Short mmCIF file of C-alpha atoms in Angstrom, two decimals:
data_model
loop_
_atom_site.label_atom_id
_atom_site.label_comp_id
_atom_site.label_asym_id
_atom_site.label_seq_id
_atom_site.Cartn_x
_atom_site.Cartn_y
_atom_site.Cartn_z
CA MET E 12 -25.93 6.61 16.12
CA VAL E 13 -24.02 6.97 19.37
CA TYR E 14 -20.73 5.09 19.58
CA GLU E 15 -19.96 3.01 22.65
CA TRP E 16 -16.32 2.59 23.62
CA HIS E 17 -15.10 -0.97 24.14
CA GLN E 18 -11.76 -1.17 25.92
CA CYS E 19 -9.16 -3.26 24.09
CA PRO E 20 -6.74 -5.29 26.22
CA LEU E 21 -3.33 -3.65 25.83
CA THR E 22 -0.11 -4.46 27.61
CA ARG E 23 2.78 -2.19 28.48
CA SER E 24 5.10 -4.27 26.31
CA ALA E 25 4.93 -4.41 22.53
CA PRO E 26 1.86 -6.46 21.54
CA THR E 27 2.46 -9.83 19.93
CA PRO E 28 0.83 -10.77 16.61
CA ARG E 29 -1.71 -12.97 18.36
CA SER E 30 -2.56 -10.36 20.98
CA ILE E 31 -3.08 -7.81 18.21
CA LEU E 32 -5.28 -10.25 16.32
CA ASP E 33 -7.25 -11.04 19.47
CA SER E 34 -8.18 -7.37 19.81
CA ALA E 35 -8.14 -5.93 16.29
CA PRO E 36 -11.20 -7.59 14.66
CA ALA E 37 -13.59 -6.62 17.47
CA PHE E 38 -12.11 -3.11 17.62
CA ILE E 39 -12.48 -2.63 13.85
CA ASP E 40 -15.99 -4.08 13.92
CA VAL E 41 -17.14 -1.65 16.62
CA HIS E 42 -15.56 1.44 15.09
CA SER E 43 -16.20 0.82 11.41
CA SER E 44 -19.97 0.47 11.56
CA PRO E 45 -21.85 2.06 10.07
CA SER E 46 -20.20 5.29 9.06
CA LEU E 47 -16.43 4.86 9.17
CA SER E 48 -16.60 2.00 6.66
CA SER E 49 -18.55 4.22 4.27
CA THR E 50 -16.92 6.17 1.48
CA CYS E 51 -16.74 9.95 1.39
CA ARG E 52 -18.86 10.03 -1.74
CA GLU E 53 -21.83 9.13 0.50
CA PHE E 54 -21.13 11.98 2.92
CA PHE E 55 -24.25 13.94 1.93
CA THR E 56 -26.53 11.20 0.62
CA ASP E 57 -26.20 9.17 3.84
CA ASP E 58 -25.68 12.11 6.24
CA LEU E 59 -22.41 10.58 7.47
CA TRP E 60 -21.57 13.59 9.62
CA GLY E 61 -24.83 13.05 11.49
CA THR E 62 -23.87 9.45 12.30
CA LEU E 63 -20.94 10.62 14.41
CA PRO E 64 -21.48 11.22 18.12
CA GLY E 65 -22.30 14.84 18.92
CA SER E 66 -19.16 15.19 21.02
CA TRP E 67 -17.03 14.03 18.08
CA GLN E 68 -18.74 16.50 15.79
CA GLU E 69 -18.05 19.30 18.24
CA ALA E 70 -14.37 18.36 18.53
CA LEU E 71 -13.77 18.04 14.78
CA ASP E 72 -16.04 20.75 13.39
CA GLY E 73 -14.12 23.80 12.26
CA LEU E 74 -10.69 22.15 12.28
CA ASN E 75 -8.69 23.16 9.24
CA PRO E 76 -6.62 20.56 7.32
CA PRO E 77 -3.28 21.22 9.10
CA GLN E 78 -5.05 20.89 12.46
CA LEU E 79 -6.53 17.56 11.35
CA ALA E 80 -3.06 16.30 10.42
CA THR E 81 -1.66 17.36 13.77
CA GLN E 82 -4.48 16.57 16.21
CA LEU E 83 -6.37 13.69 14.61
CA LEU E 84 -3.74 11.83 12.60
CA GLY E 85 -0.97 12.66 15.08
CA MET E 86 1.41 13.91 12.38
CA PRO E 87 2.40 17.50 13.21
CA GLY E 88 4.50 19.61 10.90
CA GLU E 89 8.19 20.04 11.58
CA GLY E 90 8.68 21.94 14.85
CA GLU E 91 4.94 22.20 15.44
CA VAL E 92 3.56 21.93 18.98
CA VAL E 93 0.31 19.98 19.26
CA ARG E 94 -2.39 22.12 20.86
CA TYR E 95 -6.07 21.22 21.21
CA ARG E 96 -8.60 24.04 21.22
CA SER E 97 -10.90 22.00 23.46
CA VAL E 98 -10.98 18.82 25.52
CA TRP E 99 -11.71 15.92 23.16
CA PRO E 100 -14.15 13.18 24.20
CA LEU E 101 -12.47 10.12 25.69
CA SER E 102 -14.05 7.83 23.10
CA LEU E 103 -12.46 9.75 20.22
CA LEU E 104 -9.06 9.85 21.93
CA ALA E 105 -9.35 6.13 22.65
CA LEU E 106 -10.13 5.39 18.99
CA LYS E 107 -7.09 7.37 17.91
CA SER E 108 -4.65 5.89 20.44
CA THR E 109 -5.85 2.28 20.23
CA ALA E 110 -5.87 2.20 16.42
CA CYS E 111 -2.27 3.40 16.55
CA ALA E 112 -1.24 0.99 19.34
CA LEU E 113 -2.67 -2.09 17.61
CA ALA E 114 -1.26 -1.31 14.16
CA PHE E 115 2.06 -2.87 13.22
CA THR E 116 4.91 -0.36 13.17
CA ARG E 117 5.54 1.12 9.72
CA THR E 118 8.73 2.93 10.76
CA PRO E 119 11.90 1.28 9.45
CA GLY E 120 14.53 0.40 12.02
CA PHE E 121 17.29 2.08 10.04
CA GLN E 122 18.11 5.77 10.09
CA THR E 123 20.21 7.04 7.19
CA PRO E 124 20.34 10.33 5.30
CA SER E 125 17.77 10.52 2.56
CA GLU E 126 18.94 9.17 -0.77
CA PHE E 127 17.08 12.05 -2.43
CA LEU E 128 18.69 14.98 -0.60
CA GLU E 129 20.85 16.00 -3.54
CA ASN E 130 18.21 15.46 -6.20
CA PRO E 131 14.54 14.63 -5.46
CA SER E 132 14.33 12.62 -8.69
CA GLN E 133 17.51 10.57 -8.41
CA SER E 134 18.49 8.14 -5.68
CA SER E 135 22.10 8.72 -4.68
CA ARG E 136 22.33 5.01 -3.85
CA LEU E 137 21.65 3.79 -7.40
CA THR E 138 23.92 4.36 -10.36
CA ALA E 139 22.56 6.32 -13.31
CA PRO E 140 21.81 3.29 -15.57
CA PHE E 141 19.52 1.76 -12.93
CA ARG E 142 17.69 5.05 -12.37
CA LYS E 143 16.76 5.57 -16.02
CA HIS E 144 13.01 5.18 -16.73
CA VAL E 145 12.41 4.62 -12.99
CA ARG E 146 10.51 7.07 -10.80
CA PRO E 147 11.94 8.04 -7.40
CA LYS E 148 9.44 5.91 -5.45
CA LYS E 149 10.30 2.85 -7.52
CA GLN E 150 14.03 3.59 -7.28
CA HIS E 151 13.74 3.43 -3.49
CA GLU E 152 11.64 0.26 -3.60
CA ILE E 153 13.77 -1.78 -6.00
CA ARG E 154 16.94 -0.88 -4.14
CA ARG E 155 15.63 -1.72 -0.69
CA LEU E 156 13.78 -4.92 -1.66
CA GLY E 157 16.58 -6.01 -4.00
CA GLU E 158 19.17 -5.67 -1.24
CA LEU E 159 16.94 -7.60 1.18
CA VAL E 160 16.44 -10.38 -1.38
CA LYS E 161 20.21 -10.58 -1.94
CA LYS E 162 20.85 -11.01 1.78
CA LEU E 163 18.05 -13.55 2.09
CA SER E 164 19.38 -15.44 -0.92
CA ASP E 165 22.85 -15.65 0.62
CA LEU E 166 21.46 -16.79 3.98
CA THR E 167 19.29 -19.56 2.48
CA GLY E 168 21.57 -20.80 -0.29
CA CYS E 169 19.08 -19.82 -2.97
CA THR E 170 19.97 -20.72 -6.58
CA GLN E 171 17.30 -18.65 -8.31
CA VAL E 172 14.96 -15.74 -7.58
CA VAL E 173 11.45 -15.71 -9.05
CA ASP E 174 9.94 -12.23 -9.38
CA ILE E 175 6.18 -12.68 -9.65
CA GLY E 176 4.11 -9.89 -11.19
CA SER E 177 7.32 -8.29 -12.45
CA GLY E 178 5.70 -5.65 -14.68
CA GLN E 179 8.33 -3.74 -16.63
CA GLY E 180 11.08 -5.63 -14.82
CA HIS E 181 12.69 -2.82 -12.82
CA LEU E 182 13.21 -5.00 -9.72
CA SER E 183 14.32 -8.01 -11.77
CA ARG E 184 16.91 -5.93 -13.66
CA PHE E 185 18.38 -4.53 -10.47
CA MET E 186 18.57 -7.96 -8.82
CA SER E 187 20.13 -9.66 -11.87
CA LEU E 188 22.31 -7.00 -13.49
CA GLY E 189 22.98 -4.99 -10.32
CA LEU E 190 23.28 -7.63 -7.61
CA GLY E 191 24.30 -10.67 -9.65
CA LEU E 192 21.31 -12.90 -8.86
CA MET E 193 19.83 -15.45 -11.23
CA VAL E 194 16.29 -14.15 -11.83
CA LYS E 195 13.19 -15.44 -13.55
CA SER E 196 10.50 -12.78 -14.08
CA ILE E 197 6.87 -13.84 -14.44
CA GLU E 198 4.31 -11.37 -15.78
CA GLY E 199 0.90 -11.96 -17.34
CA ASP E 200 0.84 -8.92 -19.61
CA GLN E 201 2.66 -9.56 -22.91
CA ARG E 202 3.11 -5.84 -23.55
CA LEU E 203 4.85 -5.30 -20.22
CA VAL E 204 7.16 -8.24 -20.86
CA GLU E 205 8.14 -6.87 -24.27
CA ARG E 206 8.81 -3.49 -22.68
CA ALA E 207 10.91 -5.18 -19.97
CA GLN E 208 13.01 -6.99 -22.57
CA ARG E 209 13.71 -3.74 -24.43
CA LEU E 210 14.75 -2.08 -21.16
CA ASP E 211 17.03 -5.05 -20.39
CA GLN E 212 18.92 -4.50 -23.64
CA GLU E 213 19.10 -0.76 -23.07
CA LEU E 214 20.54 -1.28 -19.59
CA LEU E 215 23.10 -3.81 -20.83
CA GLN E 216 24.32 -1.33 -23.43
CA ALA E 217 24.53 1.43 -20.81
CA LEU E 218 26.53 -0.80 -18.46
CA GLU E 219 28.93 -1.78 -21.24
CA LYS E 220 29.54 1.90 -22.06
CA GLU E 221 30.12 2.65 -18.38
CA GLU E 222 32.67 -0.15 -18.14
CA LYS E 223 34.58 1.21 -21.13
CA ARG E 224 34.68 4.65 -19.51
CA HIS E 225 35.76 3.19 -16.16
CA PRO E 226 37.74 0.00 -16.89
CA GLN E 227 39.05 -0.11 -13.32
CA ALA E 228 35.52 -0.87 -12.10
CA VAL E 229 34.83 -3.79 -14.45
CA HIS E 230 32.01 -6.02 -13.35
CA ALA E 231 33.27 -9.35 -12.03
CA GLY E 232 31.86 -12.35 -13.88
CA PRO E 233 29.28 -12.60 -16.66
CA ARG E 234 26.10 -10.57 -16.60
CA HIS E 235 22.77 -12.44 -16.61
CA SER E 236 19.68 -10.58 -17.78
CA PRO E 237 16.37 -11.63 -16.22
CA HIS E 238 14.61 -14.51 -17.95
CA HIS E 239 11.13 -13.21 -18.76
CA VAL E 240 8.08 -15.47 -18.95
CA VAL E 241 4.56 -14.45 -19.99
CA ARG E 242 2.26 -16.34 -17.63
CA TRP E 243 -0.73 -15.59 -15.44
CA VAL E 244 -0.32 -17.05 -11.96
CA GLU E 245 -3.63 -18.29 -10.64
CA PRO E 246 -4.20 -17.82 -6.90
CA THR E 247 -5.79 -21.26 -6.43
CA ALA E 248 -3.53 -23.47 -8.58
CA LEU E 249 0.19 -24.16 -8.64
CA CYS E 250 2.11 -22.72 -11.59
CA GLN E 251 4.67 -25.28 -12.72
CA GLU E 252 6.53 -22.69 -14.82
CA LEU E 253 7.19 -20.73 -11.67
CA LEU E 254 8.95 -23.74 -10.11
CA LEU E 255 11.15 -24.69 -13.08
CA PRO E 256 14.89 -23.90 -12.74
CA LEU E 257 16.60 -21.81 -15.41
CA GLU E 258 19.56 -24.16 -15.72
CA THR E 259 20.45 -27.76 -15.02
CA LEU E 260 21.50 -28.09 -11.41
CA PRO E 261 23.28 -30.79 -9.38
CA GLN E 262 21.31 -33.58 -7.76
CA SER E 263 20.37 -31.33 -4.84
CA GLY E 264 18.09 -29.41 -7.23
CA ALA E 265 16.82 -25.85 -7.35
CA ARG E 266 16.44 -23.68 -4.29
CA LEU E 267 14.00 -20.92 -5.16
CA LEU E 268 13.31 -17.57 -3.53
CA LEU E 269 9.92 -16.05 -4.39
CA THR E 270 9.43 -12.30 -4.35
CA GLY E 271 6.80 -9.81 -5.47
CA LEU E 272 6.94 -6.03 -5.22
CA HIS E 273 3.38 -4.86 -4.56
CA ALA E 274 1.92 -8.04 -6.01
CA CYS E 275 -1.72 -7.08 -6.49
CA GLY E 276 -4.60 -8.69 -4.59
CA ASP E 277 -4.65 -12.48 -4.91
CA LEU E 278 -1.18 -12.55 -6.49
CA SER E 279 0.33 -12.10 -3.02
CA VAL E 280 -1.79 -15.01 -1.82
CA ALA E 281 -0.48 -17.11 -4.72
CA LEU E 282 3.09 -16.52 -3.51
CA LEU E 283 2.16 -17.92 -0.09
CA ARG E 284 0.59 -21.02 -1.63
CA HIS E 285 3.68 -21.72 -3.75
CA PHE E 286 5.92 -21.31 -0.70
CA SER E 287 4.82 -24.73 0.54
CA CYS E 288 6.43 -26.38 -2.53
CA PRO E 289 9.68 -28.24 -1.68
CA GLU E 290 11.70 -26.30 -4.28
CA VAL E 291 11.00 -22.98 -2.52
CA VAL E 292 13.25 -22.07 0.42
CA ALA E 293 12.46 -18.38 1.01
CA LEU E 294 9.86 -15.67 0.41
CA ALA E 295 9.91 -11.86 0.37
CA SER E 296 6.47 -10.49 -0.47
CA VAL E 297 5.15 -6.91 -0.45
CA GLY E 298 1.40 -6.87 -0.99
CA CYS E 299 -1.07 -4.21 -2.10
CA CYS E 300 -4.60 -3.72 -3.49
CA TYR E 301 -6.27 -5.55 -0.62
CA MET E 302 -9.73 -4.71 -1.99
CA LYS E 303 -9.00 -7.11 -4.89
CA LEU E 304 -8.63 -10.12 -2.59
CA SER E 305 -11.09 -12.92 -3.35
CA ASP E 306 -13.84 -13.33 -0.81
CA PRO E 307 -13.58 -16.06 0.35
CA GLY E 308 -10.12 -17.32 -0.50
CA GLY E 309 -7.88 -14.28 -0.12
CA TYR E 310 -8.65 -13.52 3.53
CA PRO E 311 -8.62 -14.95 6.12
CA LEU E 312 -5.92 -17.54 5.42
CA SER E 313 -4.93 -18.60 8.94
CA GLN E 314 -7.02 -20.86 11.14
CA TRP E 315 -6.44 -18.49 14.04
CA VAL E 316 -7.96 -15.43 12.35
CA ALA E 317 -10.74 -17.46 10.75
CA GLY E 318 -11.81 -18.52 14.25
CA LEU E 319 -12.00 -14.98 15.62
CA PRO E 320 -15.46 -13.40 15.90
CA GLY E 321 -15.86 -10.35 13.69
CA CYS E 322 -12.79 -11.12 11.56
CA GLU E 323 -14.59 -10.28 8.31
CA LEU E 324 -13.31 -7.24 6.41
CA PRO E 325 -15.78 -5.78 3.92
CA TYR E 326 -14.59 -4.31 0.64
CA ARG E 327 -14.69 -0.71 1.85
CA LEU E 328 -12.36 -1.39 4.77
CA ARG E 329 -9.91 -3.29 2.57
CA GLU E 330 -10.01 -0.48 0.03
CA GLY E 331 -9.37 2.06 2.79
CA ALA E 332 -6.32 0.09 3.93
CA CYS E 333 -4.64 0.97 0.62
CA HIS E 334 -4.67 4.70 1.32
CA ALA E 335 -1.42 6.40 2.20
CA LEU E 336 -1.77 7.84 5.70
CA GLU E 337 1.58 9.66 5.74
CA GLU E 338 1.08 11.10 2.27
CA TYR E 339 -2.42 12.31 3.13
CA ALA E 340 -1.12 13.96 6.31
CA LYS E 341 1.34 15.90 4.15
CA ARG E 342 -1.52 16.99 1.90
CA LEU E 343 -3.41 18.18 4.96
CA GLN E 344 -0.40 20.14 6.20
CA LYS E 345 -0.15 21.92 2.85
CA ALA E 346 -3.94 22.53 2.82
CA GLY E 347 -3.94 22.58 -0.97
CA PRO E 348 -7.10 23.12 -3.03
CA GLY E 349 -6.93 19.51 -4.24
CA LEU E 350 -8.54 18.43 -0.95
CA ARG E 351 -11.88 19.72 -2.18
CA THR E 352 -12.15 16.69 -4.50
CA HIS E 353 -13.73 14.74 -1.61
CA CYS E 354 -16.46 17.33 -1.20
CA TYR E 355 -17.08 17.72 -4.93
CA ARG E 356 -17.41 13.96 -5.41
CA ALA E 357 -19.85 13.68 -2.51
CA ALA E 358 -21.93 16.52 -3.99
CA LEU E 359 -21.91 14.78 -7.38
CA GLU E 360 -23.31 11.64 -5.74
CA THR E 361 -26.38 13.57 -4.56
CA VAL E 362 -27.09 14.70 -8.14
CA ILE E 363 -26.54 11.20 -9.55
CA ARG E 364 -28.97 9.65 -7.07
CA GLY E 365 -31.48 12.37 -7.73
CA ALA E 366 -31.42 11.55 -11.43
CA ARG E 367 -30.94 7.76 -11.17
CA PRO E 368 -31.65 6.46 -7.64
CA GLU E 369 -30.55 2.94 -8.58
CA LEU E 370 -27.12 4.17 -9.76
CA ARG E 371 -25.01 4.14 -6.59
CA ARG E 372 -21.32 4.96 -6.23
CA PRO E 373 -20.45 4.70 -9.93
CA GLY E 374 -16.81 4.98 -10.85
CA VAL E 375 -15.88 8.46 -12.04
CA GLN E 376 -12.69 8.61 -14.07
CA GLY E 377 -10.26 11.23 -12.88
CA ILE E 378 -11.39 14.76 -13.68
CA PRO E 379 -8.28 16.88 -14.28
CA ARG E 380 -7.54 20.10 -12.42
CA VAL E 381 -10.46 19.79 -10.05
CA HIS E 382 -9.17 22.65 -7.92
CA GLU E 383 -9.67 25.06 -10.82
CA LEU E 384 -13.33 24.10 -11.35
CA LYS E 385 -16.46 25.51 -9.82
CA ILE E 386 -18.51 22.85 -8.10
CA GLU E 387 -21.21 22.95 -10.79
CA GLU E 388 -18.57 22.50 -13.51
CA TYR E 389 -17.22 19.45 -11.73
CA VAL E 390 -20.72 17.99 -11.38
CA GLN E 391 -21.44 18.48 -15.08
CA ARG E 392 -18.23 16.72 -16.09
CA GLY E 393 -18.90 13.95 -13.59
CA LEU E 394 -22.42 13.39 -14.94
CA GLN E 395 -21.02 13.00 -18.43
CA ARG E 396 -18.47 10.44 -17.22
CA VAL E 397 -21.17 8.20 -15.72
CA GLY E 398 -23.38 8.40 -18.81
CA LEU E 399 -25.89 10.98 -17.60
CA ASP E 400 -26.94 14.24 -19.23
CA PRO E 401 -24.44 16.95 -18.20
CA GLN E 402 -27.11 19.56 -18.82
CA LEU E 403 -29.40 18.29 -16.07
CA PRO E 404 -30.84 21.21 -14.09
CA LEU E 405 -28.78 21.73 -10.94
CA ASN E 406 -29.77 23.13 -7.58
CA LEU E 407 -26.94 25.63 -7.23
CA ALA E 408 -27.95 26.65 -3.72
CA ALA E 409 -27.73 23.03 -2.55
CA LEU E 410 -24.35 22.61 -4.24
CA ARG E 411 -23.04 25.76 -2.55
CA ALA E 412 -24.31 24.50 0.81
CA HIS E 413 -22.42 21.23 0.23
CA GLN E 414 -19.27 23.13 -0.71
CA ALA E 415 -19.47 25.07 2.55
CA GLN E 416 -18.98 21.75 4.39
CA GLU E 417 -15.69 20.97 2.68
CA ASN E 418 -13.73 20.85 5.95
CA ARG E 419 -16.26 18.46 7.46
CA VAL E 420 -15.85 16.09 4.52
CA VAL E 421 -12.07 16.20 4.87
CA ALA E 422 -12.38 15.65 8.64
CA PHE E 423 -14.59 12.61 8.08
CA PHE E 424 -12.17 11.13 5.54
CA SER E 425 -9.27 11.68 7.96
CA LEU E 426 -11.22 9.99 10.74
CA ALA E 427 -11.95 6.94 8.58
CA LEU E 428 -8.28 6.84 7.59
CA LEU E 429 -7.30 6.18 11.22
CA LEU E 430 -8.38 2.57 10.77
CA ALA E 431 -6.39 2.00 7.56
CA PRO E 432 -3.05 0.89 9.12
CA LEU E 433 -4.88 -1.42 11.54
CA VAL E 434 -6.84 -3.11 8.74
CA GLU E 435 -3.61 -3.65 6.82
CA THR E 436 -2.04 -5.06 9.99
CA LEU E 437 -4.87 -7.56 10.34
CA ILE E 438 -4.47 -8.75 6.72
CA LEU E 439 -0.69 -9.09 6.93
CA LEU E 440 -0.60 -10.75 10.35
CA ASP E 441 -3.17 -13.24 9.06
CA ARG E 442 -0.68 -14.14 6.31
CA LEU E 443 2.19 -14.37 8.79
CA LEU E 444 0.22 -16.72 11.06
CA HIS E 445 -0.87 -18.79 8.04
CA LEU E 446 2.81 -19.49 7.36
CA GLN E 447 3.66 -20.09 11.01
CA GLU E 448 0.79 -22.56 11.36
CA GLN E 449 2.49 -24.66 8.68
CA GLY E 450 5.74 -24.71 10.65
CA PHE E 451 7.51 -22.02 8.62
CA HIS E 452 9.47 -19.08 10.05
CA ALA E 453 8.08 -15.67 9.16
CA GLU E 454 8.51 -12.00 10.06
CA LEU E 455 7.06 -8.67 8.95
CA LEU E 456 9.67 -5.98 8.33
CA PRO E 457 9.13 -2.31 7.40
CA ILE E 458 11.75 -1.78 4.70
CA PHE E 459 10.55 1.25 2.73
CA SER E 460 10.20 4.80 3.94
CA PRO E 461 6.40 5.10 4.42
CA GLU E 462 6.49 8.66 3.08
CA LEU E 463 7.84 7.33 -0.23
CA SER E 464 6.09 3.96 -0.33
CA PRO E 465 3.01 3.55 1.91
CA ARG E 466 2.75 -0.24 1.44
CA ASN E 467 6.13 -0.68 3.08
CA LEU E 468 5.87 -3.97 5.00
CA VAL E 469 7.59 -7.03 3.53
CA LEU E 470 6.56 -10.52 4.64
CA VAL E 471 9.75 -12.59 4.87
CA ALA E 472 9.59 -16.34 5.34
CA THR E 473 12.05 -19.23 5.41
CA LYS E 474 11.82 -22.96 6.00
CA ARG E 475 14.69 -23.07 8.46
CA PRO E 476 15.18 -20.64 11.33
CA LEU E 477 17.38 -17.62 10.70
CA GLY E 478 17.35 -16.38 14.30
CA GLU E 479 18.84 -12.91 14.69
CA ALA E 480 19.67 -12.81 10.98
CA PHE E 481 16.06 -11.77 10.35
CA SER E 482 16.78 -8.38 11.90
CA LEU E 483 19.79 -7.89 9.63
CA LEU E 484 17.60 -8.09 6.54
CA GLU E 485 16.13 -4.62 7.06
CA THR E 486 19.41 -2.84 7.79
CA GLU E 487 20.85 -0.36 5.31
CA HIS E 488 24.16 -0.79 3.54
CA SER E 489 26.63 1.95 4.35
#
């Protein structure tokens, strides 16, 4: 198939949400069909390399992983000068530049020294008790989102924060025991709630010991642990438990702030639906797992996007939007042997279809230490994981020929990844417009470092205008 380039209307100024949405669906539709919306596992079975224009093949063929990071993804290594070995076709350059121009910025507006300079495992901006049992990525996330929620709570007069999909309660603990907020945590998994309650008690004991060691820094006022509730929140129905206050309040009633840190799939949609309830005054939602959105029901939500031609996003595009572009660029720069997993999985798919043509794209549980395996060893383990005979006769010459195309497979995956930030932009701007269409005030703010946390955009909404205060929400404390 030969790709035709369709010019997207761009302005010299920063594009508005509606101008992005006017252009993005048609752009994605043109450039995701048929091959770029396919998965790498079909690289050989569907001859995905052959679906690319010849000029694209010529430009990308032979590029090593660091060159792909620099030239295709536009993420050169530190101090590296971008040099092209040949003139790239205009259509490929246009795809690269337009996908970048239409995607919402993922670069935070703050610039501070890294909190992990002294120790890559410990945030210097969290005290030791709040770091325990928490990985560096999560340390960064709970601190940044917790601080934003605290500011938003103060601005909106919130009386209670509701953390939806709270998991083990790391965010809830930081907001309640670290920032002094009244927090209700809602989680559907009983085991996670029990774990969260044990960690609450452990943190309380650690804080008490710290206060005895440093009496001059005694915490002002009583400490309130999060109130944990085991409850599944349905995306299509209101959850009354979510809206109940934790304590009796004056006649004015509760003023709730809803938050969710990487609330999965439809759970993020549920937060938006509950925002329309009169008790809720503010929202701070970070979504993820877009491939788990109900279809229909999870996207599109806004009337504007629903009325755009080509607004549909198939599963494969939504799944691709969950990949970490910055993290993958780092992997390309390091050119580690782990990159061969793409090629090995695509080769395995050819064997699976040869044995069982009706078995397409089966899930293969992670095979450890892939980089240490020969391709035939990987295929044998993969066959066993999908319920096929691992001793099936293999065409070793064909497998070796597939392995020789490893860089092409990586190049194709990198090319498909160009669309990921734009697809995420379309999903999140649809949510923003859905809120604005109801008369609410909403903004998208990049609050996490994308290198640490790829899903780094928080959707913030209020029922009364905050004006310039919105921009203060993403600033760092000194």
